[in-house]
Each structure stands twice: as structure tokens, then as C-alpha cells.
CSV table of C-alpha atoms and ligand atoms in Angstrom, one decimal:
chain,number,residue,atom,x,y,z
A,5,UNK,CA,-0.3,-29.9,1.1
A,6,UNK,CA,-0.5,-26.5,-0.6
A,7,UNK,CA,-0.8,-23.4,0.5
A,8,UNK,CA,-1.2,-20.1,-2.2
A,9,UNK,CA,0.1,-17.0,-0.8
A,10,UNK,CA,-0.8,-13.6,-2.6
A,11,UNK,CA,1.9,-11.2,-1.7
A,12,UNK,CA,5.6,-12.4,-1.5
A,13,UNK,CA,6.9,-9.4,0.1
A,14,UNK,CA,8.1,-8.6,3.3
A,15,UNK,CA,5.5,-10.0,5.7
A,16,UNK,CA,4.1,-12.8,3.1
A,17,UNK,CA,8.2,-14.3,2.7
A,18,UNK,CA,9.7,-13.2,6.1
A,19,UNK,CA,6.2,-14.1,8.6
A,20,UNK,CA,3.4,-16.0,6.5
A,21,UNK,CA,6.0,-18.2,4.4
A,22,UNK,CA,8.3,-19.6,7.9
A,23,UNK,CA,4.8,-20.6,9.7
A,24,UNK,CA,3.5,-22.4,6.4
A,25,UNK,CA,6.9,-24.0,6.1
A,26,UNK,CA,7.1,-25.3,9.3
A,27,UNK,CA,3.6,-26.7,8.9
A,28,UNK,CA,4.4,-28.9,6.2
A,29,UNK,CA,3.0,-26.7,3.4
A,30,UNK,CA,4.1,-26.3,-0.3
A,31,UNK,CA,4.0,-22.5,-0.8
A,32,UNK,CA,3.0,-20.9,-4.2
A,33,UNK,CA,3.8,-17.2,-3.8
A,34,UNK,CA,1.4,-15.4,-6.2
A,35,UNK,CA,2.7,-12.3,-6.8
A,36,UNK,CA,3.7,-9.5,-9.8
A,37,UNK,CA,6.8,-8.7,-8.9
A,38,UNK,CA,8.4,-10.6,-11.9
A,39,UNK,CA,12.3,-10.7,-9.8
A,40,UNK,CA,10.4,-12.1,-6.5
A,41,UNK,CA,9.1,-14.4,-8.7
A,42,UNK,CA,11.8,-15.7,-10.8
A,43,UNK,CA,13.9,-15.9,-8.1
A,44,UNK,CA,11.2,-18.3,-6.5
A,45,UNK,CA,11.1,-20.7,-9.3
A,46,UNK,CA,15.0,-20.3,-10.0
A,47,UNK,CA,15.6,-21.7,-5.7
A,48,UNK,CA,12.5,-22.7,-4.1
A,49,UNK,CA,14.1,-21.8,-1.0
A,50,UNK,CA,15.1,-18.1,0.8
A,51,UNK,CA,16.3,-17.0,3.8
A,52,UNK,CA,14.5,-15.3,7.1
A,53,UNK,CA,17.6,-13.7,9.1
A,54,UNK,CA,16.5,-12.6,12.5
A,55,UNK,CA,17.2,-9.1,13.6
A,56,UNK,CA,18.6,-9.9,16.9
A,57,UNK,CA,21.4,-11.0,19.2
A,58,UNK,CA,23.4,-13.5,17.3
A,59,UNK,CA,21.3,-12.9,14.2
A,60,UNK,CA,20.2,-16.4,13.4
A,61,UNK,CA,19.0,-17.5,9.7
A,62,UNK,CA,16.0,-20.1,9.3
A,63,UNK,CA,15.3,-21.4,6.1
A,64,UNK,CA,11.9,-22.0,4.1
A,65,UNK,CA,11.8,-24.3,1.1
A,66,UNK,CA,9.4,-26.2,-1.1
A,67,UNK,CA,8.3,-22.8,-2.3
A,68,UNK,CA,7.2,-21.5,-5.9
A,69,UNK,CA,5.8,-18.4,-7.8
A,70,UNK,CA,3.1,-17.8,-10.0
A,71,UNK,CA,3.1,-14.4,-11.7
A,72,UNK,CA,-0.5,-13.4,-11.6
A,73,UNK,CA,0.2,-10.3,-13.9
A,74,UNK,CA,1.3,-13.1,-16.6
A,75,UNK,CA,0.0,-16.3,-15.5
A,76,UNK,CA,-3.6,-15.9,-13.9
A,77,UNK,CA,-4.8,-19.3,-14.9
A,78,UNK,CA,-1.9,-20.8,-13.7
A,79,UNK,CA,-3.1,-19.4,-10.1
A,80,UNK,CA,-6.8,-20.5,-10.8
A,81,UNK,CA,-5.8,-23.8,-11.3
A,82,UNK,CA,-3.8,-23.9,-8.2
A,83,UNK,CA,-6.6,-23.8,-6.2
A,84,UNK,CA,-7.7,-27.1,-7.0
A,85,UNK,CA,-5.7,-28.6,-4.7
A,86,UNK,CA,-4.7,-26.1,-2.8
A,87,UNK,CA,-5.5,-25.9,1.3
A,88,UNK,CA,-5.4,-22.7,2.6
A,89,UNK,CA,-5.3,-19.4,1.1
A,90,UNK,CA,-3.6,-16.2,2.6
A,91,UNK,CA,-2.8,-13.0,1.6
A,92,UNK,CA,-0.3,-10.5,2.5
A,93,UNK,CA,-0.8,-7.8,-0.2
A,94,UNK,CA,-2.1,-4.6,1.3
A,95,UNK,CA,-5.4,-3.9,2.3
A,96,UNK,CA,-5.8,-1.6,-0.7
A,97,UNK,CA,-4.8,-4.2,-2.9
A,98,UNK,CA,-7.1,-6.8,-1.8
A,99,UNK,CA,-10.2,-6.0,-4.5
A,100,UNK,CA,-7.7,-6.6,-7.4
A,101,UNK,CA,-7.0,-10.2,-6.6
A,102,UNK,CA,-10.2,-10.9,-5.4
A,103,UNK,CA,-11.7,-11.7,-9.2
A,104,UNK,CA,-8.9,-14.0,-9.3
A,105,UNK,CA,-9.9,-15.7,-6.1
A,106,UNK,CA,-13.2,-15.7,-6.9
A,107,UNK,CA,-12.3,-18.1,-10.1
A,108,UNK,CA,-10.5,-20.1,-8.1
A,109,UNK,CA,-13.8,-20.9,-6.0
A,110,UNK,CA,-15.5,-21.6,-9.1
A,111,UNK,CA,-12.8,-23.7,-10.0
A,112,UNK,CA,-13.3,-26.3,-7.0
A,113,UNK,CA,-17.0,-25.9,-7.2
A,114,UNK,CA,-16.5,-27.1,-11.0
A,115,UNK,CA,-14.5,-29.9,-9.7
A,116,UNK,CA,-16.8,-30.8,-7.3
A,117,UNK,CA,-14.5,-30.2,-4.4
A,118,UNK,CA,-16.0,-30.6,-0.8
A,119,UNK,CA,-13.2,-30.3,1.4
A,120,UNK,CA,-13.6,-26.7,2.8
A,121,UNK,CA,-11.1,-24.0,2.6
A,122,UNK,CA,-10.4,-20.8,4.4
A,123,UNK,CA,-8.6,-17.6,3.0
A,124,UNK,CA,-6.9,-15.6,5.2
A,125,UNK,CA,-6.1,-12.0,4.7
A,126,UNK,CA,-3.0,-10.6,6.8
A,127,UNK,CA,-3.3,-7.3,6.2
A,128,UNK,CA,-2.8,-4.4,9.0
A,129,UNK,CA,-6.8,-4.4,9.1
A,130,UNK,CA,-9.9,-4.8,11.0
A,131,UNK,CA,-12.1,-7.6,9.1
A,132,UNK,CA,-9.6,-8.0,6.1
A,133,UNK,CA,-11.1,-11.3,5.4
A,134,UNK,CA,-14.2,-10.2,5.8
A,135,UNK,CA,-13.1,-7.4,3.2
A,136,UNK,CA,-11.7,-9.8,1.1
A,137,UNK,CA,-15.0,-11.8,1.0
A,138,UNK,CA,-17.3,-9.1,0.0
A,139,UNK,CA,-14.7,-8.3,-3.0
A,140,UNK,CA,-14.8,-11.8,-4.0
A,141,UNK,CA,-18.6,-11.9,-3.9
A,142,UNK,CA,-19.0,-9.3,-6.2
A,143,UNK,CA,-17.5,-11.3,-8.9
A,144,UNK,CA,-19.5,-14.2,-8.1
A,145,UNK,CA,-22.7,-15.5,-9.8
A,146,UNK,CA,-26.1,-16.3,-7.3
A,147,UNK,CA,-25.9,-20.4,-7.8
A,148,UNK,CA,-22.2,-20.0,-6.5
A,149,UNK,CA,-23.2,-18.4,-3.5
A,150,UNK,CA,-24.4,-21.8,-1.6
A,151,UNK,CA,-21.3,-23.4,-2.3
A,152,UNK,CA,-19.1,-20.6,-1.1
A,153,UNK,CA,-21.2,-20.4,2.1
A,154,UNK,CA,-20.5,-24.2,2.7
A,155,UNK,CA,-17.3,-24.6,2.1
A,156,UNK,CA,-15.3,-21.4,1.5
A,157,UNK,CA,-14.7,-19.5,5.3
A,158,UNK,CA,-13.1,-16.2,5.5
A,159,UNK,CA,-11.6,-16.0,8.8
A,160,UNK,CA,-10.3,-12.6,10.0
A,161,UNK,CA,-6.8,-12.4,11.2
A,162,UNK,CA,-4.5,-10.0,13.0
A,163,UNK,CA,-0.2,-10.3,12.1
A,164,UNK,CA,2.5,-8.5,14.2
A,165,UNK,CA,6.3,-8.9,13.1
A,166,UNK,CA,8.2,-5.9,12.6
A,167,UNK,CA,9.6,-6.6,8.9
A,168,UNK,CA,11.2,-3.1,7.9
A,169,UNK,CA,11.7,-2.1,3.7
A,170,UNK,CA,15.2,-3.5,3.0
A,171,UNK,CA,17.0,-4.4,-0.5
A,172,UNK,CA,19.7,-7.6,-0.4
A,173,UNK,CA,21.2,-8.6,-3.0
A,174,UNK,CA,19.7,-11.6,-2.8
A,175,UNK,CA,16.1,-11.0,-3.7
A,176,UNK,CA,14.6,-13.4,-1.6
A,177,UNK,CA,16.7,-12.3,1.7
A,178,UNK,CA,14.6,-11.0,4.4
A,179,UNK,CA,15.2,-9.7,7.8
A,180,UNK,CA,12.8,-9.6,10.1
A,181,UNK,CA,12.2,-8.8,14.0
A,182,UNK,CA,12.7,-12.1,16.3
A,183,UNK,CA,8.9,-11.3,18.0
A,184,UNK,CA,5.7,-12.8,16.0
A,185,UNK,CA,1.9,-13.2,16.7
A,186,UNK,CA,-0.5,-14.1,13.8
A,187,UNK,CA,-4.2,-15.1,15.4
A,188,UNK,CA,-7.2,-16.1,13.7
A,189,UNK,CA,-10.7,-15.8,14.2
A,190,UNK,CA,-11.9,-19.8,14.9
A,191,UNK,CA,-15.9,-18.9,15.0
A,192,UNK,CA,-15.3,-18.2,10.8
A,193,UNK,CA,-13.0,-21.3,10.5
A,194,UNK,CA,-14.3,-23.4,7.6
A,195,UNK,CA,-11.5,-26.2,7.6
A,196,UNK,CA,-12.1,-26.5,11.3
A,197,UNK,CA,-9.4,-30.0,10.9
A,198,UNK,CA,-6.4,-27.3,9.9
A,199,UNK,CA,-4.9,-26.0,13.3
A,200,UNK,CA,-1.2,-24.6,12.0
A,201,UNK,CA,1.6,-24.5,14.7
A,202,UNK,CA,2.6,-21.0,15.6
A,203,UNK,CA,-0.9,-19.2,14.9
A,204,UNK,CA,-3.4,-18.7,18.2
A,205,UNK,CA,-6.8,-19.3,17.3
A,206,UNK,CA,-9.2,-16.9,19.1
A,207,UNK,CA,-12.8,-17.4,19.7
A,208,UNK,CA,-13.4,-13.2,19.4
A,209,UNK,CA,-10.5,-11.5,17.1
A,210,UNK,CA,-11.4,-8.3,17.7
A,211,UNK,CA,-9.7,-7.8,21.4
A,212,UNK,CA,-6.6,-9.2,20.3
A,213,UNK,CA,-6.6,-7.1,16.9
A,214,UNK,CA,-7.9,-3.9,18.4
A,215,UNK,CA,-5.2,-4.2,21.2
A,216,UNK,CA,-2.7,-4.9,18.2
A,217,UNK,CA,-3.9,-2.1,16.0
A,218,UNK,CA,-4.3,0.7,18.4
A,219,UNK,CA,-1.3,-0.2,20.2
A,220,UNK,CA,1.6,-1.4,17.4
A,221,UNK,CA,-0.1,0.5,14.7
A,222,UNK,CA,-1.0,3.7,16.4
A,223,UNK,CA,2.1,4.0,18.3
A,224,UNK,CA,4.4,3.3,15.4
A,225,UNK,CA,2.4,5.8,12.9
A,226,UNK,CA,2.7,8.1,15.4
A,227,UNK,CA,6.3,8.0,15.6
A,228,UNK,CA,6.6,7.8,12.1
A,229,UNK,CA,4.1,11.5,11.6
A,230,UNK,CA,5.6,13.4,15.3
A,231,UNK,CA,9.2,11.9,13.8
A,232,UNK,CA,8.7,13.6,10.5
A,233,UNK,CA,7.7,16.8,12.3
A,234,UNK,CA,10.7,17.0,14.4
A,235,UNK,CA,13.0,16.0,10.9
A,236,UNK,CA,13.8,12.4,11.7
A,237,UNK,CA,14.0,10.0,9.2
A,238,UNK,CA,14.2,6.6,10.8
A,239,UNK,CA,12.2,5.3,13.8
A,240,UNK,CA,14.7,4.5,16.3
A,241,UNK,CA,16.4,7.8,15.9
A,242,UNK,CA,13.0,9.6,16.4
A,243,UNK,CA,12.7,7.6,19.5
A,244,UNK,CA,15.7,9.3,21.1
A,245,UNK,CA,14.0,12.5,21.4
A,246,UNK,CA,12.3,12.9,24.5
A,247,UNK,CA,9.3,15.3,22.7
A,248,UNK,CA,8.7,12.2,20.2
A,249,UNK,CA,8.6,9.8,22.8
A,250,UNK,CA,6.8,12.0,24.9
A,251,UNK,CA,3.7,12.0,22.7
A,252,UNK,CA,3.8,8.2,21.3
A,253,UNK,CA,3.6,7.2,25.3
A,254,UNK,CA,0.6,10.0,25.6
A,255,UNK,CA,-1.4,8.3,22.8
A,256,UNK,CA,-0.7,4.7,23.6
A,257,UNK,CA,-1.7,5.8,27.0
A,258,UNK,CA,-5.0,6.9,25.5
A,259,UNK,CA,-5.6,4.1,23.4
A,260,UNK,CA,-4.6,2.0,26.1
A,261,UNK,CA,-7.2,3.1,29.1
A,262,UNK,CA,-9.7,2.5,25.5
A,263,UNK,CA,-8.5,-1.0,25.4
A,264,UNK,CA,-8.8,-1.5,29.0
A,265,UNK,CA,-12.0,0.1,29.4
A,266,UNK,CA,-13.8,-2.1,26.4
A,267,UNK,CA,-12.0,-5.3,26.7
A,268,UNK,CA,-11.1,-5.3,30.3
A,269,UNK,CA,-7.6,-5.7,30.0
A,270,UNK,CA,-5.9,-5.6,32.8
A,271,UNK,CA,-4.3,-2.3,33.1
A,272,UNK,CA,-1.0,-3.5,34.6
A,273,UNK,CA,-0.8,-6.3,31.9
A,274,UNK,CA,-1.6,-3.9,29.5
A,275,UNK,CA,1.2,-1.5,30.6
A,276,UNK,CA,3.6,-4.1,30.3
A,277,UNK,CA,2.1,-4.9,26.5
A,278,UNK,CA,3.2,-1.2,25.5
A,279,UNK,CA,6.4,-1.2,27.3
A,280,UNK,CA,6.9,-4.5,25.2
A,281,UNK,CA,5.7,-3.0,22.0
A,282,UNK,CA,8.0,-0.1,22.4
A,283,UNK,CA,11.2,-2.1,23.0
A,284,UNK,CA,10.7,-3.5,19.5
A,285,UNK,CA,10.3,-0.1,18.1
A,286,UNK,CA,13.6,0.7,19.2
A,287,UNK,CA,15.2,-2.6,18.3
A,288,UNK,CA,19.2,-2.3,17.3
A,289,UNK,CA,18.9,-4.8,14.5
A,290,UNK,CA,16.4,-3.0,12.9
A,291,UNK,CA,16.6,0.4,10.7
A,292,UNK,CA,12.7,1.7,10.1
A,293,UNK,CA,12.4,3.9,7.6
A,294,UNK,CA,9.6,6.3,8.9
A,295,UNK,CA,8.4,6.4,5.3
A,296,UNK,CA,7.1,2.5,5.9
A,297,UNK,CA,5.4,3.3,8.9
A,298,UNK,CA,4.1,6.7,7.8
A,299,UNK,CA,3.1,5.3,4.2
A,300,UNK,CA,-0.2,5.9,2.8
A,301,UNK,CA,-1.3,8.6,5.1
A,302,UNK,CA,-5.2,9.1,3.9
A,303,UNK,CA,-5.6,5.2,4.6
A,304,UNK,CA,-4.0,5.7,7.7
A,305,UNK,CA,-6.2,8.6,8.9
A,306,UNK,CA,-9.9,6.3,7.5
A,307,UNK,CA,-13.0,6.5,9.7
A,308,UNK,CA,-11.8,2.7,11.2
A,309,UNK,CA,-8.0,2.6,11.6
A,310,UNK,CA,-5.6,3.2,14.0
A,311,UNK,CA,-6.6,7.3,15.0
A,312,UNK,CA,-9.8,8.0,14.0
A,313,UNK,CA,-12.0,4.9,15.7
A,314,UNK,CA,-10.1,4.9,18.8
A,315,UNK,CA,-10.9,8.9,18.9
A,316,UNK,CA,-14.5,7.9,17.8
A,317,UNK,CA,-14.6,5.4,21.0
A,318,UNK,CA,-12.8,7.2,23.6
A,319,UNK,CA,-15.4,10.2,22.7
A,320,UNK,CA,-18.3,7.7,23.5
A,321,UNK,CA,-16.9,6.6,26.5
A,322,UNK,CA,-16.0,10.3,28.2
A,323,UNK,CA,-12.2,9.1,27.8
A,324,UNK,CA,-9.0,11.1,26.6
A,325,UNK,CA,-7.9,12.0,23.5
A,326,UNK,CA,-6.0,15.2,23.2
A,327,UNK,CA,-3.0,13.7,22.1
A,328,UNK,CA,-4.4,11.3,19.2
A,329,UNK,CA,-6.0,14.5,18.1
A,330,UNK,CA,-2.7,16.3,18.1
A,331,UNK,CA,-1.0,13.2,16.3
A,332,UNK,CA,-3.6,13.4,13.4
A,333,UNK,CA,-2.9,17.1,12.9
A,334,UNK,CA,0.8,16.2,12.4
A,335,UNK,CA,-0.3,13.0,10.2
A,336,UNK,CA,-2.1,16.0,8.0
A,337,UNK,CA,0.9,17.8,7.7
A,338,UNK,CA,2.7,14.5,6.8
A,339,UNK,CA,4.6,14.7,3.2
A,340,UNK,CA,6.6,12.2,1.0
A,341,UNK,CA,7.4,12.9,-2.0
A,342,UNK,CA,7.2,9.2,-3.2
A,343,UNK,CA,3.8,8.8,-1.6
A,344,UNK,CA,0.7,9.2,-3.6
A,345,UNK,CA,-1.7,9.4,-1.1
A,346,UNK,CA,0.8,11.9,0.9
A,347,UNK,CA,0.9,14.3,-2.4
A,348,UNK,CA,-3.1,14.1,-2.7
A,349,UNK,CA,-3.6,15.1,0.8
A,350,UNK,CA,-1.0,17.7,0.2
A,351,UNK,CA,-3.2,19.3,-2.8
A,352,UNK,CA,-6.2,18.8,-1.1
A,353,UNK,CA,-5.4,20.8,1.9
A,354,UNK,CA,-4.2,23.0,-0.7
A,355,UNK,CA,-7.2,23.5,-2.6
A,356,UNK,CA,-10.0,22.9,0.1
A,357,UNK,CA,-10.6,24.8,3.8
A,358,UNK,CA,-8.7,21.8,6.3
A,359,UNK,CA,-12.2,21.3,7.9
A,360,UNK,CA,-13.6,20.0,4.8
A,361,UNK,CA,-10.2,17.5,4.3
A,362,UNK,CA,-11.1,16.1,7.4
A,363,UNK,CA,-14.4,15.5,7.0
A,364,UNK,CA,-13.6,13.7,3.6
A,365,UNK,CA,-10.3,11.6,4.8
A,366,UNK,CA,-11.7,10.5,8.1
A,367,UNK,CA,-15.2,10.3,7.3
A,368,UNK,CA,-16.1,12.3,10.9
A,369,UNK,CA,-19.8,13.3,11.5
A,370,UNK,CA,-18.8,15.2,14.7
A,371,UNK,CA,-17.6,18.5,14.2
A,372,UNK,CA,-16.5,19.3,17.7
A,373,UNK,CA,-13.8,16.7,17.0
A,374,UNK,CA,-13.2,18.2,13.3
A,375,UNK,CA,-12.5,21.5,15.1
A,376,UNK,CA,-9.9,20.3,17.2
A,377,UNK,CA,-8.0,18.5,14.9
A,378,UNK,CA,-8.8,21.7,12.6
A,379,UNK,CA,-7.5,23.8,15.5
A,380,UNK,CA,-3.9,21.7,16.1
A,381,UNK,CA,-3.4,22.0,12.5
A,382,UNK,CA,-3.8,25.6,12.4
A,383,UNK,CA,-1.4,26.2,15.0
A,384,UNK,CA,1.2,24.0,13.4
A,385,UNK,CA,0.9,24.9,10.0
A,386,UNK,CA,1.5,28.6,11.0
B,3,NAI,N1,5.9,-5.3,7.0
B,3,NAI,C1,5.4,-5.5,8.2
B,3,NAI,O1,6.0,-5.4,9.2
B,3,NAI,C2,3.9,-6.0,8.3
B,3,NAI,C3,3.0,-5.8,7.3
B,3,NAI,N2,1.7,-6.2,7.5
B,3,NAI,C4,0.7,-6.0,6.4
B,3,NAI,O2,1.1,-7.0,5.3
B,3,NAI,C5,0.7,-6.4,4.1
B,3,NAI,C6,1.9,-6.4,3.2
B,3,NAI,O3,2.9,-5.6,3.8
B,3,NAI,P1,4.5,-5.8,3.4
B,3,NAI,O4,4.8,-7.2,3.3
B,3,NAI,O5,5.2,-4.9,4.3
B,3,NAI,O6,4.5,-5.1,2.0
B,3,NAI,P2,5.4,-5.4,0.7
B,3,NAI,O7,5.3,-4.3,-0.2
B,3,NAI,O8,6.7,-5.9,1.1
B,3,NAI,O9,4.6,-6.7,0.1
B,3,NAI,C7,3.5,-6.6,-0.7
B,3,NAI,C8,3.7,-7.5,-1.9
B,3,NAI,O10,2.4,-7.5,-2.7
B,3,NAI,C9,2.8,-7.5,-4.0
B,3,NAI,N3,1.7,-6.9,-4.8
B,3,NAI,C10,1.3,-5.6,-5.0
B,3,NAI,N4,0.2,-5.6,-5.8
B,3,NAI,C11,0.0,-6.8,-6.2
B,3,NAI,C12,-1.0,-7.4,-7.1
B,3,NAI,N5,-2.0,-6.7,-7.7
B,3,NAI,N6,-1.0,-8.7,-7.3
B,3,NAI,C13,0.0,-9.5,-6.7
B,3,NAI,N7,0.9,-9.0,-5.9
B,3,NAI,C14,0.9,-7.7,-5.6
B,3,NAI,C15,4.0,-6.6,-4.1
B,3,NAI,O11,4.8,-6.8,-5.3
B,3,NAI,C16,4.8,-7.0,-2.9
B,3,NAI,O12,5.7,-8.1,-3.1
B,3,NAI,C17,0.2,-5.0,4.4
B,3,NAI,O13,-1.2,-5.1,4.5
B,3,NAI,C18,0.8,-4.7,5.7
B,3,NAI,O14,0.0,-3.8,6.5
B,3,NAI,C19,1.3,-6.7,8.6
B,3,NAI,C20,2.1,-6.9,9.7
B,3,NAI,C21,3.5,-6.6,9.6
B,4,F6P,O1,1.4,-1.7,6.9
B,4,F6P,P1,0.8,-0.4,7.3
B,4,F6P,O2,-0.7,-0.5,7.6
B,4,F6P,O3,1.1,0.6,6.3
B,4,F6P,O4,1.4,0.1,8.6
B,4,F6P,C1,2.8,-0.1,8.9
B,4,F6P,C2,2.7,-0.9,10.1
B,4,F6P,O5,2.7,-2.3,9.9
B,4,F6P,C3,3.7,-2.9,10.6
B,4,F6P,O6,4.6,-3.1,9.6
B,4,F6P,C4,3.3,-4.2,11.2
B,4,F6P,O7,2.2,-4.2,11.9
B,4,F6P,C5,4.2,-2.0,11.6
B,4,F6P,O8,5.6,-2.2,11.8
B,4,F6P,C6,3.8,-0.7,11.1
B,4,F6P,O9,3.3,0.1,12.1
């Protein structure tokens, strides 16, 4: 059995790569970083340390790379036999490997395949698969379009391991956080025969992955931007001070009555869920760089991600949001010097009034929430 994994970085080796594994797979980690991939075909096997008590090692083997900077055919033909497809890549990566993908489809049409195939994108997204799939239809032709609808599913999927940047000299290391949840949407399943140990199948995704999102995601970027703010560098250090952990409870109380209110969570079992997801934040084992969590700020502040839709929501539903609002104003004033994103935003709001920024990165239509966050800005920028 083959599975082809586009992304062997720190989720794709250290989450993706231990539940294929233990599912019986052969892994062929597409990727174009040439040293992941070297190291790959020079072992076939790595290491996942776990960043806890006793840190315990498991290893994955049977695993290969196929650079698809240098060798795109060679991933094309892979997909002849392969049996599931997953990514772990980056959401903005996702429309450069999707012409790639989409010759792999014609490649098992070409051959006549029939046994359906899903591809999986586990990316920090809502609908990445259902991304993906739009991305992969545009390099389609018409008469494909049948076949892909019969045998080619897109499920969506939501991932949560905490795998922080890291460097060992081993290339293949990886240390990651001892919790995991990976679900996938069942209702898009094409291979409905293919149930993989150590993934919960959910009728609806999007509870699971809005709870996820607005919860992990928020809370963690906003650690990462009020962090920054206060001069921190990593996560756990930020946590310490009572003003950062202050706010990050704030939101993920605000998100949370969200959560509760459009999914009817319970509220107690909910509680318990952030208490849970801020424990890992503060893990021991683990040094977050706040650049990781805080990277890519514009992405991070788009009209569906982790502020500005559960702003948009809360808004509909009469429900609190003065702290999101005040963690987006800090997320605006966000720099790295590494991060592209971070530096456009920082010549943006050079060049343009901070009302227009917003309306451009977040995509808001309603001003009374542009003035707010236009407001908290103001007053911190001072
Ligand atoms: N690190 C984490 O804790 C988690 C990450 N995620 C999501 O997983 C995705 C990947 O994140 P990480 O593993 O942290 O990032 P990463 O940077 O460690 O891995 C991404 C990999 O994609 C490769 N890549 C980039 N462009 C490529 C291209 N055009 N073709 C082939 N390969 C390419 C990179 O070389 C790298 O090895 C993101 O969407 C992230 O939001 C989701 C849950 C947890
Ligand atoms: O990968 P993104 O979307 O840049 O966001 C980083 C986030 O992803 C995670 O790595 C996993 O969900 C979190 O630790 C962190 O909040």
C-alpha cells in the first residue's frame, strides 16, 4: 500500500508520516527540500521523539522521497498505484502542487484505474481539500471531470499536534508534542473501504475544525502577536505574564461562548477543552518560537481564519468580541523581519490610512468593526 505525502516537514514527518506508518503504508514524501529528501532515500526510516515525560522515540520506516522540484514525473507516476494522497504543505502552497496532482488523476484515468482515491489536505484550514480540489480542477480538461467526480474524493480534514521549528542534526529528527487529533470529513470519503487507525472520521467536520481553529489557532496566534507586544520571544515565556495570559483566556473565552452557541457544545466540556489546549501551550518539552505561531500575519488576519470569522459570527449573533478585536490590532502591529507577509503589512500600513489595510487584509464589509480595530490600533501605535 502507498501512500504520497506532499510536505515532509514538521507535521507531514512528525504527525501524518507515524499514522500512515502504523497503518501499513509505504510513504513517498514529495517534497523540494533536496536534504529532506536525500536523507529519505539515503534511510527510509526517521525518528518522532515525544516532547514529554520520559521522552520516548517511535520510529517510522518504509519511507521514500521524490523531489518534485527535480523529479515531477517521478511523482505522477506514483500515483498509479498509490492509495491515499495527503498533504501537509501550507495552505498557501497548496495551488502549486495542485497541477501536479491533477496529472496524477489523469494518470489513473489513462490507466483505467477504478479503485477510488481520496486526497487529503492537512493544512491549518477551513475546507483545505475542498481548496485543493478547486486548484486541481483548474488544470483539468472537461472529459476528466466525470472520472474525477467518480473516483477522486477530496475530504476536508482538521490536524492538531503541536510540532514547533527545530534543527537536529539529523535531518529527519523530529520532536513533536505527545497529544494528536487528525479527523476527516466521512460524507466526501471516496475510498469509503480505507478507515486508518488513529484518525476520527466525522460525519460534519466543521464543529470539530471550527472548535480546533478558533480555539488552538486563535489562542496560540494570539499569544504569539500580545507576546510580541510585550517583547517575548517564545510562547511559554509569554505565557508567564499574567497581561498575556490575561488576554489569550479573554479571546478563547469569546470564541468559546461562539462555539458553544453554534455548535452547542457543552459549556463545561468546552471549558475543560481550553484549559486542555492551554496546558500544551505551556508544555516544558517544548520551545515555540512565536515567530511559528505568529508567521504569515496577513494570512492569519483573512476574512475566514482564526480572528476575523469568529469576529464576523459573534457580531451576527449579539456576542463579545472586544478582546479579538484588540488582538487583531496587535497582530497589525506584528513585525518579523524574516516574514514577507509581516514586512508587506508593515509598508502597507505605511503607505495607506490603517482603515483601508483592514478592509484589504481582512476583507471586512462592516465598518463599525473596521473602526474598532482602527481605533485599538491607534492607541497602540501612539
Ligand atoms: N507544525 C504544526 O504544529 C502544525 C502544522 N499544521 C499545518 O501543516 C502545514 C505544514 O506545516 P509545518 O509542517 O509546520 O511546516 P514545514 O515548513 O515544517 O513543512 C512544510 C514542508 O513543505 C515543503 N514545501 C514547501 N513548498 C513546497 C513545494 N512547492 N513543493 C513541495 N514541498 C514544498 C517544505 O520544504 C517543508 O518541508 C501547514 O498548513 C500548517 O498550518 C497543522 C497542524 C500542526
Ligand atoms: O500553521 P499556521 O497556520 O501558520 O499556524 C500555526 C499554528 O499551527 C499549529 O502549528 C498547529 O495547529 C499551532 O501550533 C499553531 O497555532
Amino acid at each position: 500500500m502507498l501512500a504520497i505525502h506532499f510536505g515532509g516537514g514538521n507535521i507531514g514527518r512528525g504527525f501524518i508520516g507515524e499514522v500512515l506508518n502504523k497503518n501499513g503504508f509505504e510513504i513517498a514524501f514529495v517534497d523540494v527540500n533536496k536534504e529532506i529528501i536525500d536523507a529519505l532515500n539515503d534511510k527510509h526510516e526517521y525518528t518522532i521523539e515525544l516532547a514529554q515525560e520520559g521522552t520516548p522515540q517511535i520510529k517510522v520506516n518504509n519511507v521514500y522521497g521524490i523531489n518534485n522540484g527535480t523529479h515531477p514525473k517521478e511523482v505522477v507516476a506514483s500515483f498509479e498505484k498509490a492509495e491515499l494522497i495527503t498533504t501537509a504543505i501550507g495552505p498557501k502552497i497548496l495551488p502549486y502542487i495542485a497541477p501536479l496532482i491533477a496529472k496524477g488523476i489523469q494518470k489513473r484515468k489513462a490507466a483505467q484505474s477504478t479503485q477510488p482515491i481520496d486526497v487529503v489536505a492537512c493544512e491549518n484550514m477551513i475546507g483545505g481539500s475542498t481548496f485543493l480540489k478547486e486548484e486541481v480542477l483548474k488544470h483539468l480538461e472537461k472529459e476528466d471531470m466525470d472520472y474525477v467526480e467518480q473516483y477522486i474524493g477530496f475530504p476536508d480534514a482538521a490536524v492538531d499536534r503541536i510540532v514547533p521549528l527545530q534543527s537536529h542534526e539529523d535531518k529527519l529528527f523530529v520532536s513533536v508534542e505527545g497529544y494528536k487529533e487528525w479527523v476527516i470529513d466521512e460524507s466526501k470519503l471516496k475510498n469509503t473501504d480505507l478507515r486508518l487507525e488513529g484518525v476520527h472520521y466525522a460525519p460534519n467536520l466543521e464543529p470539530f475544525i471550527e472548535r480546533k481553529l478558533f480555539t488552538v489557532n486563535t489562542g496560540h496566534a494570539t499569544t504569539a502577536y500580545v507576546g510580541k507586544f510585550e517583547g517575548y520571544k517564545t510562547i511559554d515565556e509569554a505565557l508567564k505574564d499574567d497581561k498575556v495570559k490575561e488576554q489569550v483566556e479573554n479571546v478563547l473565552a469569546e470564541t468559546g461562548a461562539l462555539m458553544v452557541e453554534k455548535w452547542q457544545f457543552n459549556a463545561e466540556d468546552h471549558k475543560a477543552y481550553i484549559t486542555k489546549i492551554l496546558s500544551r501551550f505551556v508544555n516544558p518539552y517544548i520551545s515555540d518560537d512565536i515567530t511559528r505561531v505568529a508567521r504569515t500575519p496577513i494570512r492569519k488576519l483573512g476574512y475566514d481564519e482564526r480572528f476575523i470569522r469568529p469576529i464576523r459570527e459573534a457580531n451576527e449573533r449579539g456576542l463579545e468580541t472586544t478582546y479579538l478585536v484588540k488582538t487583531v490590532a496587535k497582530a497589525l502591529l506584528y513585525r518579523d523581519s524574516n516574514d514577507e507577509e509581516s514586512q508587506k503589512l508593515e509598508k502597507l500600513l505605511q503607505n495607506k490610512s490603517v482603515e483601508e489595510v483592514i478592509r484589504e487584509v481582512t476583507q471586512l464589509k462592516d465598518e463599525t468593526v473596521i473602526d474598532r480595530i482602527a481605533k485599538e490600533y491607534k492607541q497602540l501605535a501612539q
